[in-house]
Short mmCIF file of C-alpha atoms in Angstrom, two decimals:
data_model
loop_
_atom_site.label_atom_id
_atom_site.label_comp_id
_atom_site.label_asym_id
_atom_site.label_seq_id
_atom_site.Cartn_x
_atom_site.Cartn_y
_atom_site.Cartn_z
CA MET A 1 -94.66 50.02 25.65
CA THR A 2 -93.25 53.02 24.13
CA SER A 3 -89.78 54.00 24.45
CA SER A 4 -88.10 55.29 27.44
CA LEU A 5 -87.19 58.35 25.53
CA ASP A 6 -90.88 59.11 24.27
CA GLN A 7 -91.90 58.44 27.60
CA LEU A 8 -89.53 61.19 28.79
CA LYS A 9 -90.86 63.37 26.29
CA ALA A 10 -94.45 62.77 27.36
CA THR A 11 -93.68 64.28 30.76
CA GLY A 12 -93.39 67.86 29.36
CA THR A 13 -89.70 67.60 29.23
CA ILE A 14 -88.11 69.38 26.38
CA VAL A 15 -85.12 67.16 25.27
CA VAL A 16 -81.80 68.66 23.85
CA CYS A 17 -79.23 66.76 22.22
CA ASP A 18 -76.00 67.86 23.24
CA SER A 19 -72.73 67.36 20.76
CA GLY A 20 -70.76 69.92 18.83
CA ASP A 21 -70.63 68.73 15.15
CA PHE A 22 -73.60 70.75 13.11
CA ALA A 23 -72.23 68.61 10.00
CA SER A 24 -73.00 65.29 11.13
CA GLU A 25 -76.49 63.50 11.28
CA TYR A 26 -79.27 62.21 13.39
CA PRO A 27 -80.92 58.76 13.45
CA ASP A 28 -84.56 58.86 12.58
CA HIS A 29 -85.81 58.12 16.12
CA LEU A 30 -83.93 61.56 17.49
CA SER A 31 -85.29 63.52 14.63
CA PRO A 32 -86.87 66.74 15.99
CA ARG A 33 -89.85 66.37 13.53
CA ASN A 34 -91.73 66.00 16.71
CA PRO A 35 -92.55 69.70 18.03
CA SER A 36 -91.84 68.43 21.65
CA VAL A 37 -88.27 67.85 20.82
CA THR A 38 -85.62 70.68 20.55
CA PHE A 39 -81.81 69.71 19.78
CA GLY A 40 -78.78 71.68 21.13
CA ASP A 41 -75.50 70.91 19.64
CA LEU A 42 -76.27 68.84 16.39
CA ALA A 43 -75.81 65.33 17.14
CA PRO A 44 -72.93 63.49 15.20
CA ILE A 45 -75.09 60.36 14.65
CA GLN A 46 -76.22 58.80 11.45
CA SER A 47 -78.72 59.84 8.79
CA SER A 48 -78.92 63.25 6.91
CA ILE A 49 -79.39 66.27 9.26
CA GLY A 50 -80.59 67.95 5.83
CA LYS A 51 -84.12 65.75 6.48
CA TYR A 52 -84.68 67.22 9.93
CA LYS A 53 -85.13 70.69 11.71
CA PRO A 54 -83.78 70.89 15.01
CA GLN A 55 -85.14 73.41 17.40
CA ASP A 56 -81.95 75.20 19.16
CA ALA A 57 -77.97 74.61 19.30
CA THR A 58 -75.45 75.68 21.59
CA THR A 59 -71.70 76.46 21.34
CA ASN A 60 -68.43 76.97 23.51
CA PRO A 61 -65.25 77.28 22.76
CA SER A 62 -64.38 73.56 23.85
CA LEU A 63 -66.95 72.26 21.15
CA ILE A 64 -65.56 74.79 18.68
CA LEU A 65 -62.12 73.39 19.27
CA ALA A 66 -63.17 69.58 18.56
CA ALA A 67 -64.94 70.81 15.44
CA SER A 68 -62.30 73.26 14.18
CA LYS A 69 -59.96 70.17 13.51
CA LYS A 70 -62.23 68.77 11.17
CA PRO A 71 -61.52 69.85 7.23
CA GLU A 72 -65.41 70.27 6.52
CA TYR A 73 -64.87 73.25 8.92
CA ALA A 74 -62.02 74.77 7.21
CA LYS A 75 -64.13 77.42 5.27
CA LEU A 76 -65.42 78.75 8.41
CA ILE A 77 -62.03 79.36 10.04
CA ASP A 78 -60.77 80.74 6.49
CA ALA A 79 -63.61 83.37 6.76
CA ALA A 80 -63.12 84.20 10.44
CA VAL A 81 -59.36 84.65 9.84
CA GLN A 82 -59.93 86.98 6.83
CA TYR A 83 -62.19 89.20 9.03
CA GLY A 84 -59.80 88.75 11.90
CA LYS A 85 -56.36 89.63 10.41
CA GLY A 86 -57.74 93.50 9.55
CA GLN A 87 -58.89 94.11 13.11
CA GLY A 88 -56.98 95.24 16.27
CA LYS A 89 -53.59 97.28 16.86
CA ASP A 90 -51.59 94.07 17.31
CA LEU A 91 -51.55 90.20 16.61
CA ASP A 92 -53.30 89.37 19.87
CA GLU A 93 -56.19 91.69 19.17
CA SER A 94 -56.44 90.23 15.74
CA VAL A 95 -56.67 86.74 17.19
CA ASP A 96 -59.36 87.76 19.97
CA ALA A 97 -61.57 89.26 16.78
CA THR A 98 -60.71 86.01 14.61
CA LEU A 99 -62.05 83.85 17.64
CA ASP A 100 -65.15 85.82 17.72
CA ARG A 101 -66.03 85.75 14.15
CA LEU A 102 -65.24 82.01 14.09
CA LEU A 103 -67.74 81.58 17.15
CA VAL A 104 -70.47 83.73 15.02
CA GLU A 105 -69.59 81.97 11.68
CA PHE A 106 -70.31 78.62 13.60
CA GLY A 107 -73.63 80.24 15.11
CA SER A 108 -74.60 81.43 11.56
CA GLU A 109 -74.46 78.00 9.99
CA ILE A 110 -76.11 76.44 12.75
CA LEU A 111 -79.16 78.78 12.27
CA LYS A 112 -79.55 78.02 8.56
CA ILE A 113 -80.69 74.46 9.60
CA ILE A 114 -82.72 75.24 13.07
CA PRO A 115 -85.68 77.67 13.26
CA GLY A 116 -85.05 78.46 16.89
CA LYS A 117 -82.04 80.04 18.91
CA VAL A 118 -78.09 79.36 19.18
CA SER A 119 -76.11 79.82 21.95
CA THR A 120 -72.69 81.50 22.00
CA GLU A 121 -70.42 81.93 24.67
CA VAL A 122 -68.60 84.91 26.13
CA ASP A 123 -64.93 84.44 26.75
CA ALA A 124 -64.02 82.62 30.00
CA ARG A 125 -61.51 85.29 30.85
CA PHE A 126 -64.19 87.65 31.41
CA SER A 127 -66.03 85.43 33.88
CA PHE A 128 -65.28 87.86 36.47
CA ASP A 129 -65.60 90.85 34.98
CA THR A 130 -69.36 92.16 34.41
CA GLN A 131 -68.41 95.10 32.33
CA ALA A 132 -66.14 93.14 29.84
CA SER A 133 -68.75 90.40 29.88
CA VAL A 134 -71.24 92.82 28.70
CA LYS A 135 -69.02 94.45 26.01
CA LYS A 136 -68.24 91.04 24.54
CA ALA A 137 -71.73 90.07 24.50
CA LEU A 138 -72.69 93.27 22.76
CA HIS A 139 -69.94 92.66 20.29
CA ILE A 140 -71.00 89.24 19.47
CA ILE A 141 -74.69 90.37 18.94
CA GLU A 142 -73.30 93.24 16.52
CA LEU A 143 -71.20 90.52 14.61
CA TYR A 144 -74.37 88.60 14.23
CA LYS A 145 -76.43 91.83 13.29
CA ALA A 146 -73.97 92.63 10.68
CA ILE A 147 -74.46 89.20 8.89
CA GLY A 148 -78.53 89.77 9.05
CA ILE A 149 -79.23 87.59 12.41
CA ASP A 150 -81.40 89.19 14.86
CA LYS A 151 -80.70 89.05 18.43
CA SER A 152 -83.82 87.09 19.29
CA ARG A 153 -81.96 84.18 17.76
CA ILE A 154 -79.09 84.27 19.85
CA LEU A 155 -78.56 83.24 23.59
CA ILE A 156 -75.41 84.49 25.22
CA LYS A 157 -73.65 82.13 27.58
CA ILE A 158 -72.06 83.48 30.66
CA ALA A 159 -70.54 81.67 33.48
CA SER A 160 -72.96 81.62 36.54
CA THR A 161 -70.01 83.87 38.90
CA TRP A 162 -71.60 86.88 40.55
CA GLU A 163 -70.19 89.04 37.99
CA GLY A 164 -71.55 86.80 35.20
CA ILE A 165 -75.00 87.15 36.95
CA GLN A 166 -74.89 90.79 37.09
CA ALA A 167 -73.98 90.68 33.11
CA ALA A 168 -76.83 88.72 32.52
CA ARG A 169 -79.19 91.12 34.37
CA ILE A 170 -77.74 94.12 32.35
CA LEU A 171 -78.10 92.37 29.17
CA GLN A 172 -81.53 90.92 29.64
CA SER A 173 -83.11 94.18 31.19
CA GLN A 174 -81.07 97.00 29.39
CA HIS A 175 -80.47 95.54 26.10
CA GLY A 176 -83.08 92.49 25.52
CA ILE A 177 -80.48 90.03 25.11
CA ASN A 178 -81.48 86.51 26.32
CA CYS A 179 -78.68 84.99 28.34
CA ASN A 180 -77.99 81.13 29.12
CA LEU A 181 -76.29 81.15 32.64
CA THR A 182 -73.96 77.97 32.54
CA LEU A 183 -71.48 76.27 34.89
CA MET A 184 -74.28 76.16 37.63
CA PHE A 185 -73.88 74.11 40.48
CA SER A 186 -75.75 75.54 43.58
CA LEU A 187 -79.07 77.09 44.59
CA THR A 188 -77.78 80.26 45.40
CA GLN A 189 -76.36 80.78 42.00
CA ALA A 190 -79.67 79.69 40.56
CA ILE A 191 -81.73 82.15 42.62
CA ALA A 192 -79.74 85.27 41.53
CA GLY A 193 -79.96 84.03 38.10
CA ALA A 194 -83.60 83.77 38.20
CA GLU A 195 -83.71 87.25 40.18
CA ALA A 196 -81.22 88.68 37.18
CA GLY A 197 -84.13 87.63 34.64
CA ALA A 198 -81.85 84.90 32.84
CA PHE A 199 -83.80 83.24 30.19
CA LEU A 200 -82.28 79.83 30.77
CA ILE A 201 -79.83 78.24 33.67
CA SER A 202 -77.60 75.27 32.97
CA PRO A 203 -77.34 73.49 36.33
CA PHE A 204 -74.68 70.45 35.65
CA VAL A 205 -75.84 67.24 37.17
CA GLY A 206 -73.09 64.74 36.53
CA ARG A 207 -70.19 67.16 37.54
CA ILE A 208 -71.92 67.45 40.78
CA LEU A 209 -72.09 63.66 41.15
CA ASP A 210 -68.41 63.39 40.18
CA TRP A 211 -67.37 65.69 42.86
CA TYR A 212 -69.30 63.74 45.43
CA LYS A 213 -68.14 60.25 44.29
CA ALA A 214 -64.56 61.53 44.75
CA ALA A 215 -64.93 63.23 48.12
CA THR A 216 -66.91 60.71 49.77
CA ARG A 217 -65.52 57.28 48.04
CA LYS A 218 -69.48 56.29 47.71
CA GLU A 219 -71.43 55.08 44.76
CA TYR A 220 -74.91 56.98 44.74
CA THR A 221 -78.07 55.56 43.40
CA ALA A 222 -80.42 57.75 40.80
CA GLN A 223 -82.58 58.62 43.78
CA GLU A 224 -79.64 59.50 46.08
CA ASP A 225 -77.80 61.48 43.43
CA PRO A 226 -76.69 64.88 44.67
CA GLY A 227 -76.51 66.24 40.97
CA VAL A 228 -80.24 65.25 40.66
CA ALA A 229 -81.12 66.78 44.28
CA SER A 230 -79.74 70.09 42.97
CA VAL A 231 -81.60 70.47 39.92
CA ARG A 232 -84.96 69.11 41.62
CA SER A 233 -84.23 72.02 44.49
CA ILE A 234 -83.83 74.39 41.52
CA PHE A 235 -86.77 73.40 39.86
CA ASP A 236 -89.16 73.61 43.12
CA TYR A 237 -87.70 76.87 43.85
CA TYR A 238 -88.59 78.36 40.80
CA LYS A 239 -91.66 76.75 40.16
CA LYS A 240 -92.96 77.70 43.70
CA PHE A 241 -92.05 81.33 43.23
CA GLY A 242 -93.27 81.59 39.61
CA TYR A 243 -89.94 82.26 38.10
CA ASP A 244 -90.13 82.14 34.06
CA THR A 245 -86.30 81.28 33.70
CA ILE A 246 -86.04 77.51 32.24
CA VAL A 247 -84.16 75.07 34.20
CA MET A 248 -82.12 72.92 31.73
CA GLY A 249 -80.46 70.02 33.48
CA ALA A 250 -77.23 69.06 31.90
CA SER A 251 -74.15 66.83 32.24
CA PHE A 252 -75.74 63.52 32.79
CA ARG A 253 -73.45 60.50 33.62
CA ASN A 254 -76.36 57.72 33.27
CA VAL A 255 -79.93 57.19 32.22
CA GLY A 256 -81.01 57.02 35.87
CA GLU A 257 -79.98 60.63 36.73
CA ILE A 258 -82.18 61.86 33.49
CA THR A 259 -85.25 59.55 34.40
CA GLU A 260 -84.90 60.89 38.05
CA LEU A 261 -85.49 64.48 36.50
CA ALA A 262 -88.60 63.46 34.00
CA GLY A 263 -90.73 66.66 34.11
CA CYS A 264 -87.90 69.13 34.12
CA ASP A 265 -88.29 72.35 31.98
CA TYR A 266 -85.25 71.08 29.38
CA LEU A 267 -82.78 68.05 29.68
CA THR A 268 -79.68 68.27 27.54
CA ILE A 269 -78.57 64.64 26.82
CA SER A 270 -75.45 62.91 24.97
CA PRO A 271 -76.37 60.86 21.97
CA ASN A 272 -75.14 57.72 23.81
CA LEU A 273 -77.61 58.23 26.73
CA LEU A 274 -80.55 59.18 24.13
CA GLU A 275 -79.75 55.93 22.20
CA ASP A 276 -79.93 54.13 25.57
CA LEU A 277 -83.27 55.63 26.64
CA PHE A 278 -84.59 54.99 22.95
CA ASN A 279 -83.59 51.40 23.30
CA SER A 280 -85.27 51.16 26.92
CA LYS A 281 -88.65 50.22 27.59
CA GLU A 282 -88.35 50.78 31.36
CA SER A 283 -90.98 53.13 32.92
CA VAL A 284 -90.46 56.93 32.97
CA PRO A 285 -93.01 58.31 35.52
CA LYS A 286 -92.96 62.24 36.23
CA LYS A 287 -90.85 63.11 38.78
CA LEU A 288 -90.83 66.95 38.66
CA ASP A 289 -94.11 68.94 38.62
CA SER A 290 -94.35 72.33 38.95
CA SER A 291 -98.08 72.02 40.15
CA THR A 292 -96.98 70.43 43.47
CA ALA A 293 -94.10 72.65 44.21
CA SER A 294 -96.64 75.41 45.51
CA THR A 295 -97.35 72.97 48.34
CA LYS A 296 -93.68 72.67 49.53
CA ASP A 297 -92.13 74.26 52.57
CA ILE A 298 -89.31 76.61 50.94
CA ALA A 299 -88.28 79.70 52.07
CA ARG A 300 -87.82 82.71 49.46
CA GLN A 301 -84.38 84.13 49.46
CA SER A 302 -82.68 86.82 47.56
CA TYR A 303 -79.25 87.64 46.54
CA ILE A 304 -79.47 89.70 43.31
CA ASP A 305 -78.36 93.20 45.27
CA GLU A 306 -76.39 91.30 48.13
CA GLU A 307 -73.02 90.75 46.82
CA SER A 308 -71.63 89.90 50.06
CA LEU A 309 -74.46 87.38 51.15
CA PHE A 310 -74.04 85.85 47.74
CA ARG A 311 -70.48 84.98 48.03
CA PHE A 312 -71.01 83.98 51.62
CA LYS A 313 -73.45 81.73 50.77
CA PHE A 314 -71.57 80.16 47.51
CA ASN A 315 -68.59 79.98 49.23
CA ASP A 316 -70.07 77.80 51.71
CA ASP A 317 -70.34 75.20 49.24
CA GLN A 318 -67.09 73.42 48.92
CA MET A 319 -68.40 71.38 45.83
CA ALA A 320 -69.81 74.46 43.54
CA VAL A 321 -66.81 76.46 44.39
CA SER A 322 -64.76 73.81 43.02
CA LYS A 323 -66.60 72.68 40.04
CA LEU A 324 -67.06 76.52 39.11
CA ALA A 325 -63.38 77.18 39.15
CA GLU A 326 -62.75 73.97 37.09
CA GLY A 327 -65.31 74.73 34.61
CA ILE A 328 -63.98 78.07 33.78
CA SER A 329 -60.48 76.96 33.75
CA LYS A 330 -61.37 74.20 31.49
CA PHE A 331 -63.20 76.65 28.96
CA ALA A 332 -60.29 79.33 29.14
CA ALA A 333 -57.72 76.59 28.38
CA ASP A 334 -59.71 75.18 25.29
CA ALA A 335 -60.10 78.84 24.26
CA ASP A 336 -56.46 79.47 24.49
CA THR A 337 -55.77 76.58 22.31
CA LEU A 338 -58.00 77.57 19.71
CA LYS A 339 -56.60 81.08 19.70
CA ASP A 340 -52.98 79.38 19.42
CA ILE A 341 -54.38 77.64 16.16
CA LEU A 342 -55.82 80.71 14.86
CA LYS A 343 -52.74 82.64 15.52
CA GLN A 344 -50.84 80.66 13.19
CA LYS A 345 -53.43 81.18 10.52
CA VAL A 346 -53.68 84.52 11.02
CA GLN A 347 -49.75 84.95 10.78
CA ALA A 348 -49.71 82.89 7.68
CA ALA A 349 -52.76 84.87 5.93
#
């Protein structure tokens, strides 16, 4: 019997490998030479990455912070500092410009070794400011354009707040810029994201499980897992009502969560869980099927033009409110840490 990883791919799921270090390497069995496989953050595991052609990649301040501490990325930081020190009216503005350029430096290097798209994240500080998010996204796209990279190769990552979803709506409809709505924990967010025309959403499976385990002091089987149930409900809703937005399950804690979502559009999986799937021969039947979603009894809802209704429905989900706030705070904190590092380098330049 083939590996559980191959069986997962055979269900139609695009497997994305989630890690932050594009200079590191893949083992042969995770190679994206198979066109049914795309890779997100380029995995820090064996064998030369130069031999392979991953499809897609993702970045965020947390991943850039981790990677920036490695000596092999010093040249990217140096280039960003050289750019940033001549920008802005004061040191803080110069540091902001340096960070933006650093995100683009990482993105551009990744795009040299993949044929697809890279996700670059808008500053988490703007998660509750639509216009600031749009302005920052357009600036990021201009930075890419200035070094010869077309917007068609970029996904702008934005937190799935009301303001972030509206920013994605503007970017998609008015500027033709594709967006990845991240930090998604509820069907309410997902419905608004699809109505906004987002290219892709990232519902977080494991973080939902974490919250429920802490709240209930209970262990969950894969079949009972509330994070799995959340992604399943989003998938069924999208397929029933014909939305094109890609559902990419993320943040997995165990193999069972992954195999329960076999058939989902994309799944982004950490290297250690990919290895577990590769070494397993357990059967992985298709669990999510777009052809059966149309028969399900699901009521259509709309939030994209109903801010008060969106906020009320979202606020009614204690888990989603808690995990969204936590995620934004973590990304913002990591961005601040990275800025402190860059500030020292700008001052010394």
